[in-house]
mmCIF file of C-alpha atoms in Angstrom:
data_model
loop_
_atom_site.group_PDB
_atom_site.id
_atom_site.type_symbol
_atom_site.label_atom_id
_atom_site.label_comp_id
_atom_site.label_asym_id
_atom_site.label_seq_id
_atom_site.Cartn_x
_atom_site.Cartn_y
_atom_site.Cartn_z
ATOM 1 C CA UNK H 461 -3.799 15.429 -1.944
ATOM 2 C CA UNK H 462 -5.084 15.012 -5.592
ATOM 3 C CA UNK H 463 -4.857 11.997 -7.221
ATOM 4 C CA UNK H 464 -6.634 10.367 -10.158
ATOM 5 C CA UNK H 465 -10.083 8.443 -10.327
ATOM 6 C CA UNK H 466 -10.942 4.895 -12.358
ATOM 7 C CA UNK H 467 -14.531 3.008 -12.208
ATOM 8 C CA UNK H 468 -13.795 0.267 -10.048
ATOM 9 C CA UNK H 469 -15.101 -2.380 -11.879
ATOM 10 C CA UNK H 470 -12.056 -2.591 -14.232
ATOM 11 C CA UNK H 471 -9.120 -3.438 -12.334
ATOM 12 C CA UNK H 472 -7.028 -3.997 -15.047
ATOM 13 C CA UNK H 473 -7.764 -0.217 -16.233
ATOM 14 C CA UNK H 474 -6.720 0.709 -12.796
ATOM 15 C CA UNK H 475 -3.831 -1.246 -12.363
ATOM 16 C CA UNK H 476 -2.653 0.057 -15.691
ATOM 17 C CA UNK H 477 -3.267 4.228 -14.013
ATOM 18 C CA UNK H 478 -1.729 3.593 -11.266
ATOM 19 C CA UNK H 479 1.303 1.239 -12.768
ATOM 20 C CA UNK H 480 1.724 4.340 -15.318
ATOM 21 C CA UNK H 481 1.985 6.724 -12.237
ATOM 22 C CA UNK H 482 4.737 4.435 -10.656
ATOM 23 C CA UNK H 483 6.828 4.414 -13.918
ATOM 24 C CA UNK H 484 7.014 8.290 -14.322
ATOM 25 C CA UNK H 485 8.041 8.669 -10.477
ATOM 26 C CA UNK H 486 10.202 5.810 -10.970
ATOM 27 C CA UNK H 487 11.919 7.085 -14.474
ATOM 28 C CA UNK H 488 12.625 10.425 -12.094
ATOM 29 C CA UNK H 489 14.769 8.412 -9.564
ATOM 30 C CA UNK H 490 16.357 6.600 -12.059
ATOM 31 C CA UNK H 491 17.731 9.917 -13.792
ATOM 32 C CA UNK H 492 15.438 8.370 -17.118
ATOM 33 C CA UNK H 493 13.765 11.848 -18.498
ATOM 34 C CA UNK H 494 12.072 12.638 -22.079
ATOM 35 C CA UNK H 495 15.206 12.614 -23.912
ATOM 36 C CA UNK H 496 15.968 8.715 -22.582
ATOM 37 C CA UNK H 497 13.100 7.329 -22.126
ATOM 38 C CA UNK H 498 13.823 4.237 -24.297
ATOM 39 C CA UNK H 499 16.743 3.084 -21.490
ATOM 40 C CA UNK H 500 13.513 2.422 -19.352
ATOM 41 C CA UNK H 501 12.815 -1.157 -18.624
ATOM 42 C CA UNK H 502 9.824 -2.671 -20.466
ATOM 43 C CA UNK H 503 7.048 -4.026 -18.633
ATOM 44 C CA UNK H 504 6.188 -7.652 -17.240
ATOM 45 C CA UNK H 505 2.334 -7.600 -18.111
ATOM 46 C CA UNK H 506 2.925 -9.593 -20.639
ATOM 47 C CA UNK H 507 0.123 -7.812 -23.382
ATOM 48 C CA UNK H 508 1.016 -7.411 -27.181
ATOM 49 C CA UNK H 509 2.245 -3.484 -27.480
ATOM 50 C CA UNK H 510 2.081 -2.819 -23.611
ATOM 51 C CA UNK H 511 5.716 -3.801 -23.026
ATOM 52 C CA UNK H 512 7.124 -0.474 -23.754
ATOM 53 C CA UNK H 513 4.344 1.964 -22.365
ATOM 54 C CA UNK H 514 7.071 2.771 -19.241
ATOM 55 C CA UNK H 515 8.674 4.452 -21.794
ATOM 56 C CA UNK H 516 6.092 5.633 -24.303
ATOM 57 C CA UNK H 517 4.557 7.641 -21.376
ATOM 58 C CA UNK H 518 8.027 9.359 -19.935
ATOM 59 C CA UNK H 519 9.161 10.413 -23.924
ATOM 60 C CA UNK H 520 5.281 11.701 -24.115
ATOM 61 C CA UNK H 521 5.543 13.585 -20.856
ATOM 62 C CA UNK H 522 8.734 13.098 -18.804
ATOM 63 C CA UNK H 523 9.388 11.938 -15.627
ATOM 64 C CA UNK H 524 7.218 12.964 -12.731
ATOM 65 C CA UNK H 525 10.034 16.013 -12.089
ATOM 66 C CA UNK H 526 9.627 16.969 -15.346
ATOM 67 C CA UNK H 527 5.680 16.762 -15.384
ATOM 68 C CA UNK H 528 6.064 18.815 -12.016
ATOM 69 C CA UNK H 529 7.839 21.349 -13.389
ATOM 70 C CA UNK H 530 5.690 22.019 -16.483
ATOM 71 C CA UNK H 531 2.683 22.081 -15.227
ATOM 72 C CA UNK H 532 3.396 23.721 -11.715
ATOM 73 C CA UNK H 533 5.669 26.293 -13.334
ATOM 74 C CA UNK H 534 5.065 28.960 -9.915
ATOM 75 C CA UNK H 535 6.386 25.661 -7.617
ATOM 76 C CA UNK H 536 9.562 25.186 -9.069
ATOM 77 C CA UNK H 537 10.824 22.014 -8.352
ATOM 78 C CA UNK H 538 8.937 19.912 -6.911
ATOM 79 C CA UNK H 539 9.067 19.882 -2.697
ATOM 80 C CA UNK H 540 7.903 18.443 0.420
ATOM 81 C CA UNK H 541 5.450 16.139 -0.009
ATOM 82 C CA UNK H 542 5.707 16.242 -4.003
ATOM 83 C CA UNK H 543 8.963 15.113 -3.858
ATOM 84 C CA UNK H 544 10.734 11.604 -4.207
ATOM 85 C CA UNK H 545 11.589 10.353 -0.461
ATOM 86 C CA UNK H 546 14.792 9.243 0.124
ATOM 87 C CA UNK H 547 14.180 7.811 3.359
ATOM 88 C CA UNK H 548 12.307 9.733 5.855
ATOM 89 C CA UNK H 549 9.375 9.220 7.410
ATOM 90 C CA UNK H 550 6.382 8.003 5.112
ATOM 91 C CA UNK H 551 3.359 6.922 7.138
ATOM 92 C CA UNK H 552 0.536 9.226 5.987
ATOM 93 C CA UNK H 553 -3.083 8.309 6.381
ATOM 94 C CA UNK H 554 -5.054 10.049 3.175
ATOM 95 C CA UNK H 555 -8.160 11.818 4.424
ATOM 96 C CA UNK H 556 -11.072 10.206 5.345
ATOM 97 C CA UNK H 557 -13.603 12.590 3.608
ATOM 98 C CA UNK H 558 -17.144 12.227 5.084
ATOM 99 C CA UNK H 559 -16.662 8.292 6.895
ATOM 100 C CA UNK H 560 -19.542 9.077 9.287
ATOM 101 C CA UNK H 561 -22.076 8.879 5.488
ATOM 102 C CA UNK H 562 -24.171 6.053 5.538
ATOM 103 C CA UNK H 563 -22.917 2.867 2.959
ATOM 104 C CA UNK H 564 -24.786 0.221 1.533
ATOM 105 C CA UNK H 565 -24.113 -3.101 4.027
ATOM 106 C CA UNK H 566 -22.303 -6.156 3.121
ATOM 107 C CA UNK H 567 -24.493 -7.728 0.809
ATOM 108 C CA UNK H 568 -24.931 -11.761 1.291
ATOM 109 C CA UNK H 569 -22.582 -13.804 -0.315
ATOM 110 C CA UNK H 570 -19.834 -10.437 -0.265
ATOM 111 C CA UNK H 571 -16.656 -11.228 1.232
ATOM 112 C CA UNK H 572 -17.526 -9.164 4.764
ATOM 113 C CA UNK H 573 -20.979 -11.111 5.071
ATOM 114 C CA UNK H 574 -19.354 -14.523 4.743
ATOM 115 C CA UNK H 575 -16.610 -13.891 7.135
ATOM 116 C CA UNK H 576 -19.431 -12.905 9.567
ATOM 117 C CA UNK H 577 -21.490 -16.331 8.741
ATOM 118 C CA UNK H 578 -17.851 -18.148 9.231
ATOM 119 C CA UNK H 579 -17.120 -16.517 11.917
ATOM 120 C CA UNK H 580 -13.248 -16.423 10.883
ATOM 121 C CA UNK H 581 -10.719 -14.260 9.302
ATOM 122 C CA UNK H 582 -8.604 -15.903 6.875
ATOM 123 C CA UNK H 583 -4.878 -14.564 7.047
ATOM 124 C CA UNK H 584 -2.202 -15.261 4.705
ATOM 125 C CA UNK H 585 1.134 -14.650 5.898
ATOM 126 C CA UNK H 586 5.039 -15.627 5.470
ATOM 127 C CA UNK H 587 6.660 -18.232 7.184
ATOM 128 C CA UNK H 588 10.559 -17.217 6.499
ATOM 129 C CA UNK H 589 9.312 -13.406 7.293
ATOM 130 C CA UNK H 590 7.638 -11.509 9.753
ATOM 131 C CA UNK H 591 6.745 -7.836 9.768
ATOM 132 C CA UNK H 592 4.156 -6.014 11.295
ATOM 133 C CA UNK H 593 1.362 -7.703 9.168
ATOM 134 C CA UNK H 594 -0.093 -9.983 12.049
ATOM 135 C CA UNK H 595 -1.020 -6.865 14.079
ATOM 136 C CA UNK H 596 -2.693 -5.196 11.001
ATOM 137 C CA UNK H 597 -4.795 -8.210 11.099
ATOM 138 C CA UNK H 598 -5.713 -8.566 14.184
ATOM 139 C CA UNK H 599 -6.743 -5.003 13.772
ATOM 140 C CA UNK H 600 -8.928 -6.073 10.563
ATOM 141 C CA UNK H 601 -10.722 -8.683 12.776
ATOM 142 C CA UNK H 602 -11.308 -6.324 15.590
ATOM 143 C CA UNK H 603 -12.692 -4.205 13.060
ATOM 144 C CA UNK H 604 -15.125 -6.807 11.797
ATOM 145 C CA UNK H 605 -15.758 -9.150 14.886
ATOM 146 C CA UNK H 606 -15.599 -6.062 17.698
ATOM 147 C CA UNK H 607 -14.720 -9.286 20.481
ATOM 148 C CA UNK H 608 -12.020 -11.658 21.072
ATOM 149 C CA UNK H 609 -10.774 -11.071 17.109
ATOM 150 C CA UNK H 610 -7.472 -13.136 18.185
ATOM 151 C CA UNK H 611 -9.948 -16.197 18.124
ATOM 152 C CA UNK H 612 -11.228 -15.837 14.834
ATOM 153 C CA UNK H 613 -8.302 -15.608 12.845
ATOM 154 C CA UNK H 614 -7.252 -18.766 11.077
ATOM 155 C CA UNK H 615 -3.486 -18.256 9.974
ATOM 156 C CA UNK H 616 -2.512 -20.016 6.746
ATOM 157 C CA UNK H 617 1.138 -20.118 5.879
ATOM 158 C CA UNK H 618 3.077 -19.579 2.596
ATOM 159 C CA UNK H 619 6.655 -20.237 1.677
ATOM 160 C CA UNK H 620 6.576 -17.864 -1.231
ATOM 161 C CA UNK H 621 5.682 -14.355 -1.944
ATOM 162 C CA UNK H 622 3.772 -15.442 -5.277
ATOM 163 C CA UNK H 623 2.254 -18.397 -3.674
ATOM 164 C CA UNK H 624 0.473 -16.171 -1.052
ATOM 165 C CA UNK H 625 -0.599 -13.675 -3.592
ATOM 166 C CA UNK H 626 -2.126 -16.355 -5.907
ATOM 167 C CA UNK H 627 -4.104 -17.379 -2.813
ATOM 168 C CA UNK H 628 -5.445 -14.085 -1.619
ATOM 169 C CA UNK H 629 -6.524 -13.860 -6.048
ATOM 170 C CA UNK H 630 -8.395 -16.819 -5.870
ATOM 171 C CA UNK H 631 -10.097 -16.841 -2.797
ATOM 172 C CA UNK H 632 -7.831 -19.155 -0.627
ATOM 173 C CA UNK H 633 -7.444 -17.032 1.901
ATOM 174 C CA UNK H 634 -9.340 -13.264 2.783
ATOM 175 C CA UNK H 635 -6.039 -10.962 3.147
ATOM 176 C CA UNK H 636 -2.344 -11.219 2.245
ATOM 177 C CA UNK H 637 -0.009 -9.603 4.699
ATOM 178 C CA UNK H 638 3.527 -9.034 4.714
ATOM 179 C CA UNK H 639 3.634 -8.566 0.526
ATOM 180 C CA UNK H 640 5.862 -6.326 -1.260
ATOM 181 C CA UNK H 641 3.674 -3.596 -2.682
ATOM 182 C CA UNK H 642 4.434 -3.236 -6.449
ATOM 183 C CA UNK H 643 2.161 -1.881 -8.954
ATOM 184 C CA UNK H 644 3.089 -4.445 -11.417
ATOM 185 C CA UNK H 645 2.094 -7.531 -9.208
ATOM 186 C CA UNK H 646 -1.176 -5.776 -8.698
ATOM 187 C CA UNK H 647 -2.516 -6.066 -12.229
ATOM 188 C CA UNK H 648 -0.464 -9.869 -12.584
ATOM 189 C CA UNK H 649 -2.945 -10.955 -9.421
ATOM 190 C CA UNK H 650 -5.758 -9.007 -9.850
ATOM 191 C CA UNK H 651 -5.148 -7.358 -6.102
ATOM 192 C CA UNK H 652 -5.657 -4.315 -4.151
ATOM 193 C CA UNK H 653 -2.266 -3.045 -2.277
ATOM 194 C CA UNK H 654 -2.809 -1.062 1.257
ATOM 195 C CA UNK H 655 -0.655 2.052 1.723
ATOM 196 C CA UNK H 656 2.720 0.087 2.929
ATOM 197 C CA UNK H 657 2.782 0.041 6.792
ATOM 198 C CA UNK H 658 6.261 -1.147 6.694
ATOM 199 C CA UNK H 659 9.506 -0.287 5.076
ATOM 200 C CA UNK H 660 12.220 -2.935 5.421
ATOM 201 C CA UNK H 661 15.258 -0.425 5.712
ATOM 202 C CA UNK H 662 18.572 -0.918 3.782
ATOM 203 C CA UNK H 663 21.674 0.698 4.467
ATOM 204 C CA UNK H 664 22.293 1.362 0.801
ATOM 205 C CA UNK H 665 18.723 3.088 0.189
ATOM 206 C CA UNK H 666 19.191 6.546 2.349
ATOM 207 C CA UNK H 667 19.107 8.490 -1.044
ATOM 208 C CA UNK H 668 19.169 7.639 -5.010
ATOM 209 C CA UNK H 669 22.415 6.610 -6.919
ATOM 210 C CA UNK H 670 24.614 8.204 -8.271
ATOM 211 C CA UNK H 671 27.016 7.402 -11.023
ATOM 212 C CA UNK H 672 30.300 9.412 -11.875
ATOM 213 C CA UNK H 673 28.857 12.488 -13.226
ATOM 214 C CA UNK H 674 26.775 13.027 -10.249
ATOM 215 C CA UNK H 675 23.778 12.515 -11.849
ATOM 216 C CA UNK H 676 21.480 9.443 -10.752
ATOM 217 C CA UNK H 677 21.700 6.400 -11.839
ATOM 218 C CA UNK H 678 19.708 3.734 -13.965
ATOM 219 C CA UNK H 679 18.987 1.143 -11.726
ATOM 220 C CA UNK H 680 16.329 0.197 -9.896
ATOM 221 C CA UNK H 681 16.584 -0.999 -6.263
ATOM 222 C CA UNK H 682 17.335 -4.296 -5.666
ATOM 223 C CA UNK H 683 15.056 -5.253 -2.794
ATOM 224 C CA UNK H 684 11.649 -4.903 -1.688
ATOM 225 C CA UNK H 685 11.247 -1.178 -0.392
ATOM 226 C CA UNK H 686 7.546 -1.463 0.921
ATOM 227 C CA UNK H 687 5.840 -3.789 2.793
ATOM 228 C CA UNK H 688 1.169 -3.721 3.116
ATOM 229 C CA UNK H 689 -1.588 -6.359 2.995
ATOM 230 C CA UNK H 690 -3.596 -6.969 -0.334
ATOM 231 C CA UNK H 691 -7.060 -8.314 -0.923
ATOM 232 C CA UNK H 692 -8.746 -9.616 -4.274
ATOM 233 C CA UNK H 693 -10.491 -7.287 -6.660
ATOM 234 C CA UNK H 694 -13.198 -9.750 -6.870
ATOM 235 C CA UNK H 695 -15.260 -7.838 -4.003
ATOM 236 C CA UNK H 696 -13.971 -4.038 -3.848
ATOM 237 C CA UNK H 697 -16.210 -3.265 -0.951
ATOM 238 C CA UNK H 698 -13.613 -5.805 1.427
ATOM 239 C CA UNK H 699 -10.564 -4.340 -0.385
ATOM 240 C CA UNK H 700 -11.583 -0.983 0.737
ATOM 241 C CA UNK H 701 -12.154 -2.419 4.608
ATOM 242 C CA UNK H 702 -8.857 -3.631 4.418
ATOM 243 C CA UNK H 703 -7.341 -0.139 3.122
ATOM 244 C CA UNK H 704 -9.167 2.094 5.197
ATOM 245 C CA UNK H 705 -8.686 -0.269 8.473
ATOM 246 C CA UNK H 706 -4.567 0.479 7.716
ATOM 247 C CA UNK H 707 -4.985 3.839 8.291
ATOM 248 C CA UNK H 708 -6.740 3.763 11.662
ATOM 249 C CA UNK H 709 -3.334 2.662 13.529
ATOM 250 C CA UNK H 710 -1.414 5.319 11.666
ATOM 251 C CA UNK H 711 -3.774 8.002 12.225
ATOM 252 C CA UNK H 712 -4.408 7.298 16.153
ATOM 253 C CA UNK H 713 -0.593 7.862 16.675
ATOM 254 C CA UNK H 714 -0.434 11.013 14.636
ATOM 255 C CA UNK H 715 -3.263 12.740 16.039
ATOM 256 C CA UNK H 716 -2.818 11.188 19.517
ATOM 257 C CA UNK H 717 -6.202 9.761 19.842
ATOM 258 C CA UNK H 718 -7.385 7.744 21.890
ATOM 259 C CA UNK H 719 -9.488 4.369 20.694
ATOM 260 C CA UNK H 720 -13.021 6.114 21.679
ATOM 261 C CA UNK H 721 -11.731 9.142 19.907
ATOM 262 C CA UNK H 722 -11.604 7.602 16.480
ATOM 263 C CA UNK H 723 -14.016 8.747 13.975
ATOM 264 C CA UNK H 724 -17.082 6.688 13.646
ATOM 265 C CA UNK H 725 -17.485 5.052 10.046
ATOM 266 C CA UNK H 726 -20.355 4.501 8.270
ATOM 267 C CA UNK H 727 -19.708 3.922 4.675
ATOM 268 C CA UNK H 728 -19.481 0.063 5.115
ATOM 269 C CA UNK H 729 -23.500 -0.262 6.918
ATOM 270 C CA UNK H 730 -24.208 0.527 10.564
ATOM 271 C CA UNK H 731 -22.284 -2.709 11.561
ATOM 272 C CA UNK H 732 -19.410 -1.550 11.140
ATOM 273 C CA UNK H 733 -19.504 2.530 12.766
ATOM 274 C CA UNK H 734 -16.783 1.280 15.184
ATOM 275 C CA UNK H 735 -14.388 -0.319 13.081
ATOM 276 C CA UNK H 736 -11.587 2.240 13.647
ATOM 277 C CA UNK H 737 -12.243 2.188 17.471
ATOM 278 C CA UNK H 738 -12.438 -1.637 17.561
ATOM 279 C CA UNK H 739 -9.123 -1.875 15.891
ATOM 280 C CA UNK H 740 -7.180 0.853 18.053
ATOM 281 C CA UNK H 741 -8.776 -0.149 21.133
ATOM 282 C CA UNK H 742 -7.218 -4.263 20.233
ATOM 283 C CA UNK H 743 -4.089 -3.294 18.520
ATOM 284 C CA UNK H 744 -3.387 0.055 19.649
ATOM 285 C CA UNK H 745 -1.706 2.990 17.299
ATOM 286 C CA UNK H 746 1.210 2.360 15.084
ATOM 287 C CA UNK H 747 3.771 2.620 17.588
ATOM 288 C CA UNK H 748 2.264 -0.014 19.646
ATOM 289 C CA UNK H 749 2.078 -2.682 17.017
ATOM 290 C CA UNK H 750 5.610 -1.812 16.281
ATOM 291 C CA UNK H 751 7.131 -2.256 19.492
ATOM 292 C CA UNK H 752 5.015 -5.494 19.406
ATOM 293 C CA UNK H 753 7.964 -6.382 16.409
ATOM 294 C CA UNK H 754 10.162 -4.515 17.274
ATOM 295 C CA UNK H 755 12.718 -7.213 18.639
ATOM 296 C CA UNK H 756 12.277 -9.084 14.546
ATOM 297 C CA UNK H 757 11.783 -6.263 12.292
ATOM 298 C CA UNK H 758 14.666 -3.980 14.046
ATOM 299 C CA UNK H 759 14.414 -0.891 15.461
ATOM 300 C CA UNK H 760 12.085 1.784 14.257
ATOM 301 C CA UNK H 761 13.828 3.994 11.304
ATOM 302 C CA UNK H 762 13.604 5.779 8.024
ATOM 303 C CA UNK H 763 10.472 5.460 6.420
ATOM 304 C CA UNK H 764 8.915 3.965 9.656
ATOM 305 C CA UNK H 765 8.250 6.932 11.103
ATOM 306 C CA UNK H 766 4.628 9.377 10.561
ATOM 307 C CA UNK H 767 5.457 11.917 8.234
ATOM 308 C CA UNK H 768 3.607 14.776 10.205
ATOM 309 C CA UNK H 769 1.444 17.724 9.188
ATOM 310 C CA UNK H 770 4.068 20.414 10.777
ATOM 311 C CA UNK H 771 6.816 19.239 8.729
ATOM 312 C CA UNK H 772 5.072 17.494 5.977
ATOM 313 C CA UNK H 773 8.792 15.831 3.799
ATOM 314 C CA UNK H 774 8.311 13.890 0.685
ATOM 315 C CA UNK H 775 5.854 11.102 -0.163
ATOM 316 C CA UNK H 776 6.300 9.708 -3.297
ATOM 317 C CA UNK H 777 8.135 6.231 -3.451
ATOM 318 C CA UNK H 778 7.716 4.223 -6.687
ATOM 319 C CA UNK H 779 6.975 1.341 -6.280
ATOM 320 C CA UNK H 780 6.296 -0.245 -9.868
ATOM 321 C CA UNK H 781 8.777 -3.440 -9.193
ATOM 322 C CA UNK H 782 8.959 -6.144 -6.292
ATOM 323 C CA UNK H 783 10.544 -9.561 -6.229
ATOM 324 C CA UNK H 784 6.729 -10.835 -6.333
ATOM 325 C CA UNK H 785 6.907 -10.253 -10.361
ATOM 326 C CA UNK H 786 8.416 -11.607 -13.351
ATOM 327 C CA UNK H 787 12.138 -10.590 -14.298
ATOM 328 C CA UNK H 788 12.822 -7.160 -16.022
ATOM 329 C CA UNK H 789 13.477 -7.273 -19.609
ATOM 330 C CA UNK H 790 15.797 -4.422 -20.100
#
């Protein structure tokens, strides 16, 4: 996959990328091209002559189809993976490059070293909702602590989806789980989102709208379509753990491998070169930790499901809006 690049000590620069990416795959499931861009909802950051760049960038460009389809001219319009799911499977682990390369070690005082010194993983999670997020950190633990990782997690319970995120922000607690990913609430706390490892399913979200001409329709959906963990910007080297230990789960099941066949990692020091095994030998692949839920999160459909090599089906979702942000201003 290609994708774009930021420094990353802005976050606010790449919260603003990625939030721009989300509003031109959004504006394409909404049925908002070039020619209507103004119907698209202005944005919630809140910054004098930001609250229209939704729709500066789609009547500059077009929606994400429309991008596609003048700049890929030989593709046509835009398929499998390039495409805008509409409810099959989305777990997808991006490549892992060259892990076994040597990284610089947690630093002292970084957010890895001082869980080491405390000996504890801080979890934020839900109280009024549970999803698969207390296996994914259990699996972050295993991946720092190796041993009994159950032990050294201390869980620390929100009632609200903004009251957990301000926590992770500030330090409160190490990792958020169980948040609505939404590129908008990642530049109003300052956080790094994880690929979702959970899509709550909806009966009325198998496809896009339509309204009587049988073109889509401008709405946007009205409940939180992806589910991941998020950690502060304020130390990018734990953010990236977190990400990367996601994937380990995913990737186990779709390759069927076993824990001790899990690459070995070095980019985060020689401490950590069995981070993936540690959390797939504790947690197991993806389909274990889901059957672990199964019996609160429902059975295991739509977007729940690994969206594998030999029949590779769309991957783009937008997700630009959650309940975690401000209202829309239409």
């Amino acid at each position: 996959p290609l994708c774009m690049v930021t420094r990353e000590n802005d976050s606010e620069w790449s919260s603003y990328v990625d939030a721009i990416l989300q509003g031109l795959m959004a504006a394409a499931e909404m049925g908002v091209t070039q020619s209507t861009a103004s119907s698209f909802p202005k944005s919630v950051w809140h910054i004098r002559d930001f609250d229209s760049m939704y729709a500066d960038a789609v009547a500059s460009v077009g929606n994400y189809l429309e991008l596609y389809s003048t700049n890929i001219r030989s593709a046509g319009l835009a398929k499998r993976m390039n495409a805008i799911n509409s409810g099959t499977g989305m777990l997808y682990a991006l490549p892992h490059g060259y892990p076994e390369q040597e990284g610089p070690r947690p630093a002292e005082g970084s957010k890895l070293n001082a869980i080491q010194v405390a000996q504890k993983l801080r979890c934020g999670m839900m109280t009024n909702q549970t999803s698969l997020g207390e296996g994914f950190c259990l699996a972050i633990a295993a991946g720092i602590f190796s041993d009994v990782p159950d032990a050294r997690v201390e869980w620390v319970w929100y009632e609200a989806h903004e009251e957990l995120l301000l926590a992770v922000s500030n330090g409160e607690v190490d990792v958020a789980m169980d948040v609505p990913v939404s590129a908008e609430a990642a530049f109003q706390y300052d956080i790094t989102f994880s690929s979702p490892y959970f899509f709550p399913y909806d009966e009325e979200d198998g496809g896009v709208s339509l309204d009587g001409n049988g073109q889509q329709a401008l709405e946007l959906p009205d409940h939180d379509r992806a589910v991941g963990l998020a950690a502060s910007n304020s130390d990018r080297q734990f953010a990236k753990f977190c990400f990367w230990i996601m994937t380990a789960p995913v990737i186990s099941e779709e390759d069927e491998l076993p824990f001790n066949d899990m690459v070995l990692v070095g980019l985060f020091g020689s401490s950590y070169k069995r981070m993936f095994r540690d959390a797939v030998l504790f947690v197991g692949d993806y389909s274990r930790i889901y059957e672990s839920y199964e019996i609160l999160v429902g059975p295991r459909r739509g977007r729940n499901f690994i969206n594998l090599l030999e029949t590779r089906g769309p991957q783009h979702l937008p997700l630009l809006f959650g309940s975690n942000v401000t209202s829309l201003v239409w």
